[in-house]
Coordinates of C-alpha atoms and ligand atoms in Angstrom, one line a residue:
M132 CA -29.1 41.1 98.4
A133 CA -27.4 37.9 97.2
R134 CA -26.8 36.9 93.6
I135 CA -27.4 33.1 93.3
V136 CA -27.3 30.7 90.4
K137 CA -29.8 27.8 90.8
K138 CA -29.4 24.9 88.4
F139 CA -32.3 22.4 88.0
G140 CA -31.6 19.0 86.5
G141 CA -33.9 16.9 84.3
T142 CA -35.9 15.3 87.0
S143 CA -36.6 18.6 88.7
V144 CA -38.2 19.9 85.5
A145 CA -39.5 16.5 84.2
T146 CA -43.2 17.6 84.1
M147 CA -45.3 20.8 84.1
E148 CA -46.1 20.2 87.8
R149 CA -42.4 19.9 88.6
I150 CA -41.7 23.1 86.7
A151 CA -44.4 24.9 88.6
H152 CA -43.0 23.6 91.8
V153 CA -39.5 24.8 90.9
A154 CA -40.9 28.2 89.9
G155 CA -42.4 28.4 93.4
R156 CA -39.0 27.8 95.0
V157 CA -37.4 30.4 92.8
K158 CA -40.1 32.9 93.7
A159 CA -39.4 32.3 97.4
S160 CA -35.8 33.2 96.8
V161 CA -36.7 36.3 94.8
D162 CA -39.1 37.4 97.6
A163 CA -36.3 37.0 100.1
G164 CA -34.4 39.6 98.0
D165 CA -32.1 37.4 96.0
E166 CA -31.0 38.1 92.4
V167 CA -31.6 34.7 90.8
V168 CA -30.2 33.2 87.7
V169 CA -32.0 29.9 86.9
V170 CA -30.1 27.4 84.7
V171 CA -32.3 24.5 83.4
S172 CA -31.6 21.1 81.9
A173 CA -33.9 19.4 79.4
M174 CA -36.9 17.5 80.8
A175 CA -35.7 14.0 82.0
G176 CA -35.3 11.6 79.1
T177 CA -35.5 14.3 76.5
T178 CA -31.8 14.6 75.7
N179 CA -31.6 10.7 75.3
Q180 CA -34.5 10.8 72.9
L181 CA -32.9 13.6 70.9
V182 CA -29.5 11.8 70.8
A183 CA -31.3 8.6 69.6
W184 CA -33.0 10.5 66.8
T185 CA -29.7 11.9 65.5
R186 CA -28.3 8.4 65.5
E187 CA -31.4 7.1 63.7
A188 CA -31.1 9.9 61.1
G189 CA -27.5 8.9 60.3
A190 CA -24.9 6.9 62.2
L191 CA -22.1 9.2 61.0
H192 CA -24.0 12.4 61.3
D193 CA -22.5 15.9 61.2
A194 CA -21.7 16.9 64.8
R195 CA -22.9 20.5 64.2
E196 CA -26.3 19.2 63.4
Y197 CA -26.2 16.9 66.4
D198 CA -25.8 20.0 68.5
A199 CA -28.6 21.8 66.7
V200 CA -30.9 18.9 67.7
V201 CA -29.8 18.0 71.2
A202 CA -29.6 21.7 72.4
A203 CA -33.4 21.9 71.7
G204 CA -34.4 20.2 75.0
E205 CA -33.0 23.0 77.1
Q206 CA -34.7 25.7 75.0
I207 CA -38.1 24.2 75.8
T208 CA -37.5 24.1 79.6
A209 CA -36.1 27.6 79.6
G210 CA -39.2 29.0 78.0
L211 CA -41.6 26.9 80.1
M212 CA -39.8 28.0 83.3
A213 CA -40.0 31.7 82.4
I214 CA -43.7 31.3 81.8
A215 CA -44.2 29.4 85.1
L216 CA -42.4 32.3 86.9
Q217 CA -44.5 34.9 85.1
N218 CA -47.6 33.0 86.2
L219 CA -46.5 33.6 89.8
G220 CA -46.0 37.3 89.1
V221 CA -42.2 37.0 88.9
E222 CA -40.6 39.0 86.1
A223 CA -38.5 36.5 84.1
R224 CA -37.2 35.8 80.6
S225 CA -35.4 32.9 78.9
W226 CA -31.9 33.1 77.5
L227 CA -30.4 30.8 75.0
G228 CA -26.6 30.4 74.7
W229 CA -26.3 32.5 71.6
Q230 CA -28.6 35.3 73.1
L231 CA -26.5 35.5 76.2
G232 CA -23.2 35.4 74.5
L233 CA -22.0 32.2 76.1
H234 CA -19.0 31.7 73.8
T235 CA -17.4 28.3 73.2
D236 CA -14.9 26.7 70.9
D237 CA -16.2 24.8 68.0
V238 CA -15.6 21.2 69.2
H239 CA -19.2 20.2 68.6
G240 CA -20.7 17.7 71.1
S241 CA -18.2 18.6 73.9
A242 CA -17.4 22.3 73.4
R243 CA -15.5 24.2 76.0
I244 CA -16.6 27.6 77.3
L245 CA -14.3 30.5 76.3
A246 CA -16.1 33.5 77.7
I247 CA -19.5 34.8 78.8
D248 CA -20.8 38.3 78.1
T249 CA -22.5 39.5 81.3
D250 CA -23.6 43.0 80.4
K251 CA -27.1 42.1 79.3
L252 CA -27.7 39.8 82.2
D253 CA -26.2 42.2 84.8
A254 CA -28.6 44.9 83.6
R255 CA -31.7 42.7 83.7
L256 CA -30.8 41.3 87.1
A257 CA -30.4 44.8 88.4
Q258 CA -33.9 45.5 87.3
G259 CA -35.1 42.6 89.3
Q260 CA -35.7 40.2 86.4
V261 CA -35.0 36.5 86.8
A262 CA -32.8 35.2 84.0
V263 CA -33.7 31.6 83.0
V264 CA -30.7 30.3 81.0
A265 CA -30.8 27.2 78.8
G266 CA -28.0 25.0 80.2
F267 CA -25.7 22.7 78.1
Q268 CA -25.5 25.0 75.1
G269 CA -23.4 27.8 73.7
L270 CA -22.4 29.8 70.7
G271 CA -19.4 28.2 68.8
A272 CA -16.4 29.9 67.4
D273 CA -17.9 28.9 64.0
A274 CA -21.1 30.9 64.9
R275 CA -23.2 27.7 65.3
I276 CA -24.9 26.2 68.3
T277 CA -22.7 24.0 70.4
T278 CA -23.3 21.7 73.4
L279 CA -21.0 21.0 76.3
G280 CA -21.1 17.2 76.6
R281 CA -23.6 15.1 78.5
G282 CA -24.3 16.5 81.9
G283 CA -23.0 19.9 80.7
S284 CA -25.6 22.1 82.3
D285 CA -23.7 21.7 85.6
T286 CA -20.8 23.4 83.8
S287 CA -23.1 26.1 82.4
A288 CA -24.3 26.9 85.9
V289 CA -20.8 27.0 87.4
A290 CA -19.4 29.1 84.6
L291 CA -22.3 31.6 84.9
A292 CA -21.8 31.8 88.7
A293 CA -18.1 32.6 88.1
A294 CA -18.8 35.1 85.4
L295 CA -21.5 36.9 87.3
G296 CA -19.7 36.8 90.6
A297 CA -22.6 34.9 92.3
V298 CA -22.2 34.2 96.0
R299 CA -23.3 30.5 95.4
C300 CA -24.3 28.0 92.8
D301 CA -27.0 25.6 93.9
I302 CA -27.2 22.4 91.9
F303 CA -30.6 20.7 92.3
T304 CA -30.5 17.1 91.3
D305 CA -32.3 13.8 91.8
V306 CA -30.4 12.8 94.9
D307 CA -30.5 15.2 97.9
G308 CA -26.7 15.5 98.2
V309 CA -23.4 13.8 97.7
Y310 CA -23.3 10.3 99.3
T311 CA -20.4 8.1 100.5
A312 CA -21.4 5.8 97.6
D313 CA -24.2 5.5 95.1
P314 CA -27.2 5.1 97.4
R315 CA -29.0 3.0 94.8
M316 CA -26.2 0.4 95.0
V317 CA -25.3 0.8 98.7
P318 CA -28.3 1.0 100.9
H319 CA -26.2 2.0 103.9
A320 CA -24.6 5.0 102.0
R321 CA -24.6 8.2 104.0
K322 CA -25.2 11.7 102.8
L323 CA -22.2 14.0 103.5
S324 CA -22.9 17.5 104.9
Q325 CA -19.7 18.6 103.3
I326 CA -17.0 17.4 101.0
T327 CA -13.9 19.0 99.6
L328 CA -13.9 20.1 95.9
E329 CA -10.8 18.0 95.4
E330 CA -12.5 14.9 96.6
M331 CA -15.6 15.7 94.5
L332 CA -13.4 16.1 91.5
E333 CA -11.8 12.6 92.1
L334 CA -15.3 11.0 92.7
A335 CA -16.8 12.6 89.6
S336 CA -13.9 11.5 87.4
G337 CA -14.1 8.1 89.1
G338 CA -17.6 7.8 87.8
A339 CA -19.9 9.4 90.4
K340 CA -22.7 10.9 88.3
V341 CA -23.8 13.6 90.7
L342 CA -21.9 16.4 89.1
Q343 CA -20.1 16.8 85.7
T344 CA -16.3 16.6 86.3
R345 CA -15.7 19.8 84.3
A346 CA -18.1 21.7 86.5
V347 CA -16.2 20.7 89.7
A348 CA -12.9 21.6 88.1
M349 CA -14.3 25.0 87.1
A350 CA -15.6 25.6 90.6
M351 CA -12.1 25.0 92.0
R352 CA -10.5 27.2 89.5
Y353 CA -12.8 30.2 90.1
G354 CA -13.6 29.6 93.7
V355 CA -17.3 29.2 93.1
K356 CA -19.2 28.1 96.2
L357 CA -21.2 25.0 95.2
Q358 CA -24.0 23.2 96.9
V359 CA -25.8 20.0 95.8
L360 CA -29.4 19.5 96.9
T361 CA -32.8 18.3 95.8
S362 CA -35.8 20.3 94.6
F363 CA -38.1 17.6 95.8
E364 CA -37.7 18.2 99.6
D365 CA -36.7 21.1 101.7
V366 CA -33.7 19.4 103.3
P367 CA -30.0 20.5 103.6
G368 CA -27.8 19.2 100.8
T369 CA -24.0 18.9 100.6
M370 CA -21.7 21.9 100.6
L371 CA -18.5 21.6 98.5
I372 CA -15.7 23.3 100.3
E373 CA -12.0 24.0 100.0
E374 CA -9.7 21.9 102.2
K375 CA -8.7 25.1 103.9
G376 CA -12.3 25.6 105.0
L377 CA -12.5 22.0 106.2
I378 CA -9.5 22.5 108.5
E379 CA -10.8 25.8 109.8
E380 CA -14.2 24.2 110.6
K381 CA -12.6 21.1 112.0
G382 CA -14.1 21.5 115.4
V383 CA -17.6 21.6 113.9
I384 CA -17.0 18.6 111.7
E385 CA -15.6 16.6 114.6
E386 CA -18.7 17.4 116.6
K387 CA -20.8 16.2 113.7
G388 CA -18.6 13.2 113.4
D389 CA -19.2 12.8 109.7
M390 CA -15.9 13.8 108.1
E391 CA -12.8 14.1 110.2
Q392 CA -12.8 10.5 111.3
N393 CA -13.1 9.1 107.9
V394 CA -10.0 8.4 105.9
I395 CA -12.2 7.8 102.9
N396 CA -15.1 10.0 102.2
G397 CA -16.5 8.4 99.1
I398 CA -16.4 5.4 96.8
A399 CA -17.1 5.7 93.1
Y400 CA -17.4 3.2 90.3
S401 CA -17.2 3.5 86.5
D402 CA -18.7 0.9 84.2
D403 CA -17.5 2.5 81.1
E404 CA -14.0 0.8 81.0
A405 CA -12.0 -1.5 78.9
K406 CA -8.5 -2.9 79.1
I407 CA -5.8 -3.5 76.6
T408 CA -2.6 -5.5 77.2
L409 CA 0.4 -5.6 74.9
V410 CA 2.3 -8.8 75.8
A411 CA 6.1 -8.9 75.4
I412 CA 6.5 -5.5 74.0
D413 CA 10.1 -4.2 73.6
D414 CA 11.5 -2.8 76.9
A415 CA 13.3 0.1 75.4
P416 CA 13.3 3.9 75.6
G417 CA 10.6 5.5 73.5
V418 CA 8.2 2.6 73.3
A419 CA 5.6 4.0 75.8
A420 CA 6.0 7.4 74.2
T421 CA 5.2 6.0 70.7
L422 CA 2.2 3.9 72.0
F423 CA 0.6 6.5 74.2
G424 CA 1.5 9.3 71.8
A425 CA -0.5 7.7 69.0
L426 CA -3.5 7.2 71.3
A427 CA -3.3 10.8 72.5
D428 CA -3.2 12.0 68.9
A429 CA -6.4 10.1 68.3
H430 CA -8.0 11.9 71.3
I431 CA -8.3 8.6 73.2
N432 CA -8.2 9.2 76.9
V433 CA -6.0 6.5 78.5
D434 CA -6.6 6.3 82.2
M435 CA -4.7 3.6 84.2
I436 CA -1.4 2.2 83.1
V437 CA 0.8 -0.6 84.4
Q438 CA 4.0 -1.9 83.0
T439 CA 5.3 -5.2 84.4
A440 CA 8.5 -7.2 83.9
A441 CA 7.8 -10.1 81.5
S442 CA 9.6 -13.5 81.5
A443 CA 11.6 -12.8 78.3
P444 CA 14.6 -10.6 78.6
G445 CA 14.3 -7.1 77.0
K446 CA 10.5 -7.5 76.9
T447 CA 7.8 -6.1 79.1
D448 CA 4.0 -6.2 79.3
I449 CA 2.0 -2.9 79.2
T450 CA -1.6 -2.9 80.3
F451 CA -3.9 0.2 80.3
S452 CA -7.5 1.2 80.6
L453 CA -9.5 3.4 78.2
P454 CA -13.2 4.2 77.7
R455 CA -15.1 1.2 76.5
S456 CA -16.5 3.2 73.6
D457 CA -12.9 3.8 72.4
L458 CA -11.8 0.1 72.5
A459 CA -12.2 -0.6 68.8
R460 CA -10.7 2.7 67.8
G461 CA -7.8 2.2 70.2
L462 CA -6.9 -1.2 68.6
E463 CA -7.0 0.4 65.2
V464 CA -4.6 3.2 66.3
I465 CA -2.2 0.6 67.8
G466 CA -2.4 -1.5 64.6
A467 CA -1.6 1.6 62.5
I468 CA 1.7 2.2 64.5
G469 CA 3.1 -0.7 62.4
D470 CA 6.8 -1.2 62.9
G471 CA 7.0 1.6 65.4
I472 CA 6.5 -1.0 68.2
T473 CA 6.8 -4.7 68.3
Y474 CA 5.0 -7.1 70.7
Q475 CA 4.0 -10.7 70.8
E476 CA 0.3 -10.5 71.4
I477 CA -2.5 -8.0 72.2
L478 CA -5.2 -8.9 74.7
T479 CA -8.4 -7.0 75.4
A480 CA -11.2 -7.1 78.0
A481 CA -14.4 -5.0 77.9
D482 CA -15.9 -6.6 81.0
V483 CA -14.0 -4.5 83.5
C484 CA -15.0 -1.7 85.8
K485 CA -13.0 0.8 87.9
I486 CA -13.6 1.3 91.6
S487 CA -12.1 4.3 93.4
V488 CA -11.8 5.2 97.0
V489 CA -11.3 8.9 97.7
G490 CA -10.3 10.9 100.8
V491 CA -8.1 13.9 101.5
A492 CA -7.0 12.3 104.8
M493 CA -5.1 9.7 102.7
R494 CA -2.4 12.3 102.5
S495 CA -1.6 11.9 106.2
Q496 CA -2.9 8.5 107.0
P497 CA -1.1 5.3 105.8
G498 CA -2.8 1.9 105.4
V499 CA -5.6 2.8 102.9
A500 CA -4.1 0.7 100.1
K501 CA -3.6 -2.2 102.5
L502 CA -7.2 -2.1 103.7
M503 CA -8.5 -1.8 100.2
F504 CA -6.5 -4.7 98.7
E505 CA -7.1 -6.9 101.8
T506 CA -10.8 -6.3 101.6
L507 CA -11.0 -7.2 97.9
A508 CA -8.7 -10.3 98.5
E509 CA -11.0 -11.6 101.2
K510 CA -13.9 -11.5 98.7
G511 CA -11.8 -13.3 96.1
I512 CA -11.8 -10.3 93.8
N513 CA -8.7 -10.1 91.5
I514 CA -7.2 -6.6 90.9
E515 CA -6.2 -6.2 87.3
V516 CA -4.8 -2.6 87.3
I517 CA -4.1 -0.1 90.1
S518 CA -3.6 3.6 89.9
T519 CA -3.2 6.2 92.6
S520 CA -3.2 9.9 93.2
E521 CA -2.5 11.7 96.4
I522 CA -6.1 11.3 97.6
K523 CA -7.4 8.4 95.5
I524 CA -6.8 4.7 94.9
S525 CA -8.4 3.1 91.9
V526 CA -8.5 -0.5 90.9
L527 CA -9.7 -2.2 87.7
I528 CA -11.7 -5.4 88.4
G529 CA -14.1 -7.7 86.6
T530 CA -17.5 -6.1 86.2
A531 CA -19.2 -9.1 87.8
Y532 CA -17.7 -8.0 91.2
K533 CA -18.7 -4.4 91.0
E534 CA -21.4 -4.3 93.6
L535 CA -19.6 -6.7 96.0
A536 CA -16.5 -4.6 95.8
V537 CA -18.2 -1.3 96.4
R538 CA -20.3 -2.6 99.3
S539 CA -17.5 -4.5 101.0
L540 CA -15.2 -1.4 100.8
H541 CA -18.0 0.8 102.1
T542 CA -18.2 -1.4 105.2
A543 CA -14.4 -1.9 105.5
F544 CA -13.8 1.8 105.6
G545 CA -16.4 2.4 108.2
L546 CA -18.8 4.3 106.0
D547 CA -22.0 2.4 106.6
A548 CA -24.7 4.3 108.2
E549 CA -25.9 2.8 111.5
C550 CA -29.2 0.9 111.2
G551 CA -32.1 3.3 111.3
D552 CA -29.7 6.2 110.6
Ligands
LIG674 N1 -29.7 17.6 79.1 C1 -28.3 17.4 79.0 C2 -28.0 15.9 79.3 O1 -28.9 15.2 79.5 C3 -27.4 18.3 79.8 C4 -27.7 18.2 81.3 O2 -28.8 17.7 81.7 O3 -26.8 18.5 82.1 O4 -26.9 15.5 79.2
MG675 MG1 -26.7 16.1 85.6

């Protein structure tokens, strides 16, 4: 008997028909002897509608009430899914965050999970009952409903899998696996049969929407076996594995020819970027600490940073990227530093995007940066900021070049599927 967590995203539960279909799949797993925990998202579009209503009700609304509203979508699908399972003769009940005891901090709108009480679930699972858990929500330290941030039901599912010691966590989504690039943008994108958790983490934080970044980080921390697949078809998805596993299975992968040969396994893009440049800022100890310290204190997540030598002696230019939604606030924070830093001029751009190429093989194979920069240069694309990690290179470029950049890099790194593949 295997204990499995199955998470179904908004498109998988978008209509009553889809819910009935998913219930059928869950039943098959139960009939095969599995102990199943189902985690559901809200029906597709519901959360957006609920968010829009909270904004309409008040631009500067109370975040605790925002959570009371937006958590409602998952409550509906959890109840409907339990009914659909009961209709098929499967014993099931719905669980809300507060009923389970899924405890979070009280950072409303993006709460972090602190602990999950598993006693009640363990007992019900042992009796053969399917637990249908409302994703995305928890019980705050302030005893109020919290939500985990957009896309947060992935994190609910992984956290439950870790807490319950599940053998696997299946994430059913609207694509049938993890692709080398967004298949809607790159028609030649290929589905990967496997990818390392580390690569997935970099792709998710680079903007790939397939999994919430926090869910991947949590799977790494707790060793949760993750699989991404679709509920629409019965086809294999993508297994997320540790690099160790990848090396052990090297023979198999080489045979399949889908991973070992690629230096790059995925390309991600993020639209949600903006750039700030401080021209001719003092080149002295403590300047960067003051600037980025103030931004950090305001909870602004700075991503890429470059510092260049400027023409004037004792001066430098600092450019950095930040979420576009934080641009106005970032400028306010910098303005408020006052005499703490001096600079000649501040420049901003909101029409930039970030492109990241990711692959664990980068650790051992040189030349990735060269190929990336040459490819962009050939297309006349200017690179504004660069940042790297051991397994990722990211560039900030003009938004107008986004598709051209992603497609050209996909081809240059040999990721395009053969015609008719
Ligand atoms: N329904 C929530 C959202 O749309 C949570 C999720 O689906 O993961 O963000
Ligand atoms: Mg999602």
